[in-house]
Amino acid sequence: MKEKVEFKPVDYDPVVDSLFVMVPKSEYEHSVMLGDDVILDFGRLSGRDKLDVIGFEILEASKKFGLDKHLLRNIKRLYAEIKISEDRVEMMISIVIVQRKKERERSRILEMANVGLPTAVTSISV
């Protein structure tokens, strides 16, 4: 089941080149590191019993999106679809940044081996 989840505004730290989003009013339970540069946060959304992705962090984000660190401070919108199958985790992330008063869109697909996560599909919009 595909479900859209609203995350708080994107938090980008240019000093450590880290892009972070998280669902407000969710109950954090644990994080799982995927490879060396993606962290998925799991927990429970308000009023639900099911464990779900409630946030994620991407390290070395400027390299992943091929953008200058200062441009990532100007993210206007973000959409992510996270698919967890039995053998892999796939994240399709699209961001819209503002550069010289014009919007630019960048999309990336990140694929990692599944490290024992339950099968799920989550869509995230900011």
mmCIF file with all atom_site columns, C-alpha atoms in Angstrom:
data_model
loop_
_atom_site.group_PDB
_atom_site.id
_atom_site.type_symbol
_atom_site.label_atom_id
_atom_site.label_alt_id
_atom_site.label_comp_id
_atom_site.label_asym_id
_atom_site.label_entity_id
_atom_site.label_seq_id
_atom_site.pdbx_PDB_ins_code
_atom_site.Cartn_x
_atom_site.Cartn_y
_atom_site.Cartn_z
_atom_site.occupancy
_atom_site.B_iso_or_equiv
_atom_site.pdbx_formal_charge
_atom_site.auth_seq_id
_atom_site.auth_comp_id
_atom_site.auth_asym_id
_atom_site.auth_atom_id
_atom_site.pdbx_PDB_model_num
ATOM 1   C CA . MET A 1 1   ? 0.000  0.000  0.000   1.00 0.00 ? 1   MET A CA 1
ATOM 2   C CA . LYS A 1 2   ? 1.402  3.344  -1.060  1.00 0.00 ? 2   LYS A CA 1
ATOM 3   C CA . GLU A 1 3   ? 0.949  6.078  1.496   1.00 0.00 ? 3   GLU A CA 1
ATOM 4   C CA . LYS A 1 4   ? 1.988  9.734  1.396   1.00 0.00 ? 4   LYS A CA 1
ATOM 5   C CA . VAL A 1 5   ? 3.570  11.012 4.602   1.00 0.00 ? 5   VAL A CA 1
ATOM 6   C CA . GLU A 1 6   ? 4.201  14.681 5.327   1.00 0.00 ? 6   GLU A CA 1
ATOM 7   C CA . PHE A 1 7   ? 7.662  15.411 6.699   1.00 0.00 ? 7   PHE A CA 1
ATOM 8   C CA . LYS A 1 8   ? 8.829  18.600 8.351   1.00 0.00 ? 8   LYS A CA 1
ATOM 9   C CA . PRO A 1 9   ? 10.963 20.934 6.248   1.00 0.00 ? 9   PRO A CA 1
ATOM 10  C CA . VAL A 1 10  ? 14.200 19.484 4.969   1.00 0.00 ? 10  VAL A CA 1
ATOM 11  C CA . ASP A 1 11  ? 17.208 20.020 7.218   1.00 0.00 ? 11  ASP A CA 1
ATOM 12  C CA . TYR A 1 12  ? 20.457 20.320 5.295   1.00 0.00 ? 12  TYR A CA 1
ATOM 13  C CA . ASP A 1 13  ? 23.789 20.842 7.053   1.00 0.00 ? 13  ASP A CA 1
ATOM 14  C CA . PRO A 1 14  ? 26.493 22.002 4.589   1.00 0.00 ? 14  PRO A CA 1
ATOM 15  C CA . VAL A 1 15  ? 29.299 21.552 7.144   1.00 0.00 ? 15  VAL A CA 1
ATOM 16  C CA . VAL A 1 16  ? 28.820 17.766 7.225   1.00 0.00 ? 16  VAL A CA 1
ATOM 17  C CA . ASP A 1 17  ? 26.934 17.603 3.871   1.00 0.00 ? 17  ASP A CA 1
ATOM 18  C CA . SER A 1 18  ? 23.949 15.840 5.441   1.00 0.00 ? 18  SER A CA 1
ATOM 19  C CA . LEU A 1 19  ? 20.323 15.982 4.248   1.00 0.00 ? 19  LEU A CA 1
ATOM 20  C CA . PHE A 1 20  ? 17.751 14.998 6.891   1.00 0.00 ? 20  PHE A CA 1
ATOM 21  C CA . VAL A 1 21  ? 13.942 14.794 6.979   1.00 0.00 ? 21  VAL A CA 1
ATOM 22  C CA . MET A 1 22  ? 11.620 13.395 9.654   1.00 0.00 ? 22  MET A CA 1
ATOM 23  C CA . VAL A 1 23  ? 7.891  13.082 10.239  1.00 0.00 ? 23  VAL A CA 1
ATOM 24  C CA . PRO A 1 24  ? 6.704  15.478 12.953  1.00 0.00 ? 24  PRO A CA 1
ATOM 25  C CA . LYS A 1 25  ? 4.772  13.969 15.877  1.00 0.00 ? 25  LYS A CA 1
ATOM 26  C CA . SER A 1 26  ? 6.117  10.471 15.282  1.00 0.00 ? 26  SER A CA 1
ATOM 27  C CA . GLU A 1 27  ? 7.598  8.090  17.821  1.00 0.00 ? 27  GLU A CA 1
ATOM 28  C CA . TYR A 1 28  ? 11.205 7.200  16.939  1.00 0.00 ? 28  TYR A CA 1
ATOM 29  C CA . GLU A 1 29  ? 12.258 3.598  17.669  1.00 0.00 ? 29  GLU A CA 1
ATOM 30  C CA . HIS A 1 30  ? 15.506 2.850  15.831  1.00 0.00 ? 30  HIS A CA 1
ATOM 31  C CA . SER A 1 31  ? 17.718 3.630  12.849  1.00 0.00 ? 31  SER A CA 1
ATOM 32  C CA . VAL A 1 32  ? 19.291 1.375  10.253  1.00 0.00 ? 32  VAL A CA 1
ATOM 33  C CA . MET A 1 33  ? 22.460 2.328  8.363   1.00 0.00 ? 33  MET A CA 1
ATOM 34  C CA . LEU A 1 34  ? 22.327 1.315  4.706   1.00 0.00 ? 34  LEU A CA 1
ATOM 35  C CA . GLY A 1 35  ? 25.810 1.244  3.237   1.00 0.00 ? 35  GLY A CA 1
ATOM 36  C CA . ASP A 1 36  ? 28.043 4.119  4.313   1.00 0.00 ? 36  ASP A CA 1
ATOM 37  C CA . ASP A 1 37  ? 25.790 7.012  3.471   1.00 0.00 ? 37  ASP A CA 1
ATOM 38  C CA . VAL A 1 38  ? 22.052 6.443  4.061   1.00 0.00 ? 38  VAL A CA 1
ATOM 39  C CA . ILE A 1 39  ? 20.279 6.110  7.397   1.00 0.00 ? 39  ILE A CA 1
ATOM 40  C CA . LEU A 1 40  ? 16.600 5.129  7.623   1.00 0.00 ? 40  LEU A CA 1
ATOM 41  C CA . ASP A 1 41  ? 14.717 6.031  10.807  1.00 0.00 ? 41  ASP A CA 1
ATOM 42  C CA . PHE A 1 42  ? 11.860 3.775  11.882  1.00 0.00 ? 42  PHE A CA 1
ATOM 43  C CA . GLY A 1 43  ? 9.068  4.433  14.327  1.00 0.00 ? 43  GLY A CA 1
ATOM 44  C CA . ARG A 1 44  ? 5.336  4.807  14.630  1.00 0.00 ? 44  ARG A CA 1
ATOM 45  C CA . LEU A 1 45  ? 3.264  7.507  13.049  1.00 0.00 ? 45  LEU A CA 1
ATOM 46  C CA . SER A 1 46  ? 0.776  9.277  15.300  1.00 0.00 ? 46  SER A CA 1
ATOM 47  C CA . GLY A 1 47  ? -2.222 7.045  16.001  1.00 0.00 ? 47  GLY A CA 1
ATOM 48  C CA . ARG A 1 48  ? -0.801 3.944  14.277  1.00 0.00 ? 48  ARG A CA 1
ATOM 49  C CA . ASP A 1 49  ? 0.607  0.672  15.549  1.00 0.00 ? 49  ASP A CA 1
ATOM 50  C CA . LYS A 1 50  ? 2.567  -0.290 12.428  1.00 0.00 ? 50  LYS A CA 1
ATOM 51  C CA . LEU A 1 51  ? 6.316  0.340  12.360  1.00 0.00 ? 51  LEU A CA 1
ATOM 52  C CA . ASP A 1 52  ? 7.176  2.578  9.386   1.00 0.00 ? 52  ASP A CA 1
ATOM 53  C CA . VAL A 1 53  ? 9.883  4.795  7.902   1.00 0.00 ? 53  VAL A CA 1
ATOM 54  C CA . ILE A 1 54  ? 9.567  8.109  9.760   1.00 0.00 ? 54  ILE A CA 1
ATOM 55  C CA . GLY A 1 55  ? 12.695 9.778  8.427   1.00 0.00 ? 55  GLY A CA 1
ATOM 56  C CA . PHE A 1 56  ? 15.971 9.437  6.604   1.00 0.00 ? 56  PHE A CA 1
ATOM 57  C CA . GLU A 1 57  ? 19.407 11.006 6.402   1.00 0.00 ? 57  GLU A CA 1
ATOM 58  C CA . ILE A 1 58  ? 21.658 11.096 3.348   1.00 0.00 ? 58  ILE A CA 1
ATOM 59  C CA . LEU A 1 59  ? 25.351 11.712 3.950   1.00 0.00 ? 59  LEU A CA 1
ATOM 60  C CA . GLU A 1 60  ? 27.460 13.343 1.205   1.00 0.00 ? 60  GLU A CA 1
ATOM 61  C CA . ALA A 1 61  ? 24.200 14.698 -0.257  1.00 0.00 ? 61  ALA A CA 1
ATOM 62  C CA . SER A 1 62  ? 25.863 17.283 -2.519  1.00 0.00 ? 62  SER A CA 1
ATOM 63  C CA . LYS A 1 63  ? 27.785 14.488 -4.272  1.00 0.00 ? 63  LYS A CA 1
ATOM 64  C CA . LYS A 1 64  ? 24.655 12.344 -4.618  1.00 0.00 ? 64  LYS A CA 1
ATOM 65  C CA . PHE A 1 65  ? 22.683 15.155 -6.266  1.00 0.00 ? 65  PHE A CA 1
ATOM 66  C CA . GLY A 1 66  ? 25.624 16.726 -8.123  1.00 0.00 ? 66  GLY A CA 1
ATOM 67  C CA . LEU A 1 67  ? 24.916 20.137 -6.595  1.00 0.00 ? 67  LEU A CA 1
ATOM 68  C CA . ASP A 1 68  ? 26.937 22.690 -4.677  1.00 0.00 ? 68  ASP A CA 1
ATOM 69  C CA . LYS A 1 69  ? 26.420 22.502 -0.907  1.00 0.00 ? 69  LYS A CA 1
ATOM 70  C CA . HIS A 1 70  ? 25.046 26.045 -0.824  1.00 0.00 ? 70  HIS A CA 1
ATOM 71  C CA . LEU A 1 71  ? 22.334 25.187 -3.366  1.00 0.00 ? 71  LEU A CA 1
ATOM 72  C CA . LEU A 1 72  ? 21.080 22.373 -1.139  1.00 0.00 ? 72  LEU A CA 1
ATOM 73  C CA . ARG A 1 73  ? 20.283 25.001 1.505   1.00 0.00 ? 73  ARG A CA 1
ATOM 74  C CA . ASN A 1 74  ? 17.561 26.254 -0.876  1.00 0.00 ? 74  ASN A CA 1
ATOM 75  C CA . ILE A 1 75  ? 15.405 23.130 -1.193  1.00 0.00 ? 75  ILE A CA 1
ATOM 76  C CA . LYS A 1 76  ? 11.861 24.208 -1.954  1.00 0.00 ? 76  LYS A CA 1
ATOM 77  C CA . ARG A 1 77  ? 10.271 20.768 -2.322  1.00 0.00 ? 77  ARG A CA 1
ATOM 78  C CA . LEU A 1 78  ? 11.309 17.161 -1.781  1.00 0.00 ? 78  LEU A CA 1
ATOM 79  C CA . TYR A 1 79  ? 9.594  13.933 -2.800  1.00 0.00 ? 79  TYR A CA 1
ATOM 80  C CA . ALA A 1 80  ? 10.926 10.505 -1.887  1.00 0.00 ? 80  ALA A CA 1
ATOM 81  C CA . GLU A 1 81  ? 9.590  7.050  -2.544  1.00 0.00 ? 81  GLU A CA 1
ATOM 82  C CA . ILE A 1 82  ? 11.164 4.310  -0.467  1.00 0.00 ? 82  ILE A CA 1
ATOM 83  C CA . LYS A 1 83  ? 10.611 0.705  -1.543  1.00 0.00 ? 83  LYS A CA 1
ATOM 84  C CA . ILE A 1 84  ? 11.862 -2.078 0.687   1.00 0.00 ? 84  ILE A CA 1
ATOM 85  C CA . SER A 1 85  ? 11.739 -5.544 -0.903  1.00 0.00 ? 85  SER A CA 1
ATOM 86  C CA . GLU A 1 86  ? 13.147 -8.805 0.378   1.00 0.00 ? 86  GLU A CA 1
ATOM 87  C CA . ASP A 1 87  ? 16.536 -8.252 -1.256  1.00 0.00 ? 87  ASP A CA 1
ATOM 88  C CA . ARG A 1 88  ? 17.009 -4.479 -1.643  1.00 0.00 ? 88  ARG A CA 1
ATOM 89  C CA . VAL A 1 89  ? 16.051 -0.988 -0.578  1.00 0.00 ? 89  VAL A CA 1
ATOM 90  C CA . GLU A 1 90  ? 15.386 1.550  -3.333  1.00 0.00 ? 90  GLU A CA 1
ATOM 91  C CA . MET A 1 91  ? 14.981 5.271  -2.673  1.00 0.00 ? 91  MET A CA 1
ATOM 92  C CA . MET A 1 92  ? 13.847 7.565  -5.482  1.00 0.00 ? 92  MET A CA 1
ATOM 93  C CA . ILE A 1 93  ? 14.379 11.148 -4.341  1.00 0.00 ? 93  ILE A CA 1
ATOM 94  C CA . SER A 1 94  ? 13.433 14.303 -6.240  1.00 0.00 ? 94  SER A CA 1
ATOM 95  C CA . ILE A 1 95  ? 14.303 17.752 -4.959  1.00 0.00 ? 95  ILE A CA 1
ATOM 96  C CA . VAL A 1 96  ? 13.463 21.186 -6.275  1.00 0.00 ? 96  VAL A CA 1
ATOM 97  C CA . ILE A 1 97  ? 15.950 23.912 -5.429  1.00 0.00 ? 97  ILE A CA 1
ATOM 98  C CA . VAL A 1 98  ? 15.881 27.631 -6.123  1.00 0.00 ? 98  VAL A CA 1
ATOM 99  C CA . GLN A 1 99  ? 18.859 29.019 -8.027  1.00 0.00 ? 99  GLN A CA 1
ATOM 100 C CA . ARG A 1 100 ? 18.881 32.591 -9.327  1.00 0.00 ? 100 ARG A CA 1
ATOM 101 C CA . LYS A 1 101 ? 15.136 32.842 -8.679  1.00 0.00 ? 101 LYS A CA 1
ATOM 102 C CA . LYS A 1 102 ? 14.454 29.807 -10.880 1.00 0.00 ? 102 LYS A CA 1
ATOM 103 C CA . GLU A 1 103 ? 13.434 26.339 -9.779  1.00 0.00 ? 103 GLU A CA 1
ATOM 104 C CA . ARG A 1 104 ? 15.667 23.394 -10.722 1.00 0.00 ? 104 ARG A CA 1
ATOM 105 C CA . GLU A 1 105 ? 14.756 19.769 -10.183 1.00 0.00 ? 105 GLU A CA 1
ATOM 106 C CA . ARG A 1 106 ? 17.198 16.937 -9.451  1.00 0.00 ? 106 ARG A CA 1
ATOM 107 C CA . SER A 1 107 ? 16.308 13.273 -9.017  1.00 0.00 ? 107 SER A CA 1
ATOM 108 C CA . ARG A 1 108 ? 18.406 10.366 -7.830  1.00 0.00 ? 108 ARG A CA 1
ATOM 109 C CA . ILE A 1 109 ? 17.790 6.689  -7.289  1.00 0.00 ? 109 ILE A CA 1
ATOM 110 C CA . LEU A 1 110 ? 19.766 5.111  -4.458  1.00 0.00 ? 110 LEU A CA 1
ATOM 111 C CA . GLU A 1 111 ? 19.833 1.309  -4.198  1.00 0.00 ? 111 GLU A CA 1
ATOM 112 C CA . MET A 1 112 ? 21.196 -0.686 -1.300  1.00 0.00 ? 112 MET A CA 1
ATOM 113 C CA . ALA A 1 113 ? 21.061 -4.316 -0.195  1.00 0.00 ? 113 ALA A CA 1
ATOM 114 C CA . ASN A 1 114 ? 18.298 -5.095 2.279   1.00 0.00 ? 114 ASN A CA 1
ATOM 115 C CA . VAL A 1 115 ? 19.724 -5.724 5.730   1.00 0.00 ? 115 VAL A CA 1
ATOM 116 C CA . GLY A 1 116 ? 16.698 -7.559 7.129   1.00 0.00 ? 116 GLY A CA 1
ATOM 117 C CA . LEU A 1 117 ? 14.120 -4.764 6.927   1.00 0.00 ? 117 LEU A CA 1
ATOM 118 C CA . PRO A 1 118 ? 10.424 -5.595 6.544   1.00 0.00 ? 118 PRO A CA 1
ATOM 119 C CA . THR A 1 119 ? 8.909  -5.122 3.072   1.00 0.00 ? 119 THR A CA 1
ATOM 120 C CA . ALA A 1 120 ? 7.317  -1.668 2.718   1.00 0.00 ? 120 ALA A CA 1
ATOM 121 C CA . VAL A 1 121 ? 6.577  1.221  0.361   1.00 0.00 ? 121 VAL A CA 1
ATOM 122 C CA . THR A 1 122 ? 6.504  4.797  1.683   1.00 0.00 ? 122 THR A CA 1
ATOM 123 C CA . SER A 1 123 ? 6.113  8.079  -0.171  1.00 0.00 ? 123 SER A CA 1
ATOM 124 C CA . ILE A 1 124 ? 7.376  11.291 1.424   1.00 0.00 ? 124 ILE A CA 1
ATOM 125 C CA . SER A 1 125 ? 6.559  14.852 0.420   1.00 0.00 ? 125 SER A CA 1
ATOM 126 C CA . VAL A 1 126 ? 7.869  18.105 1.837   1.00 0.00 ? 126 VAL A CA 1
#
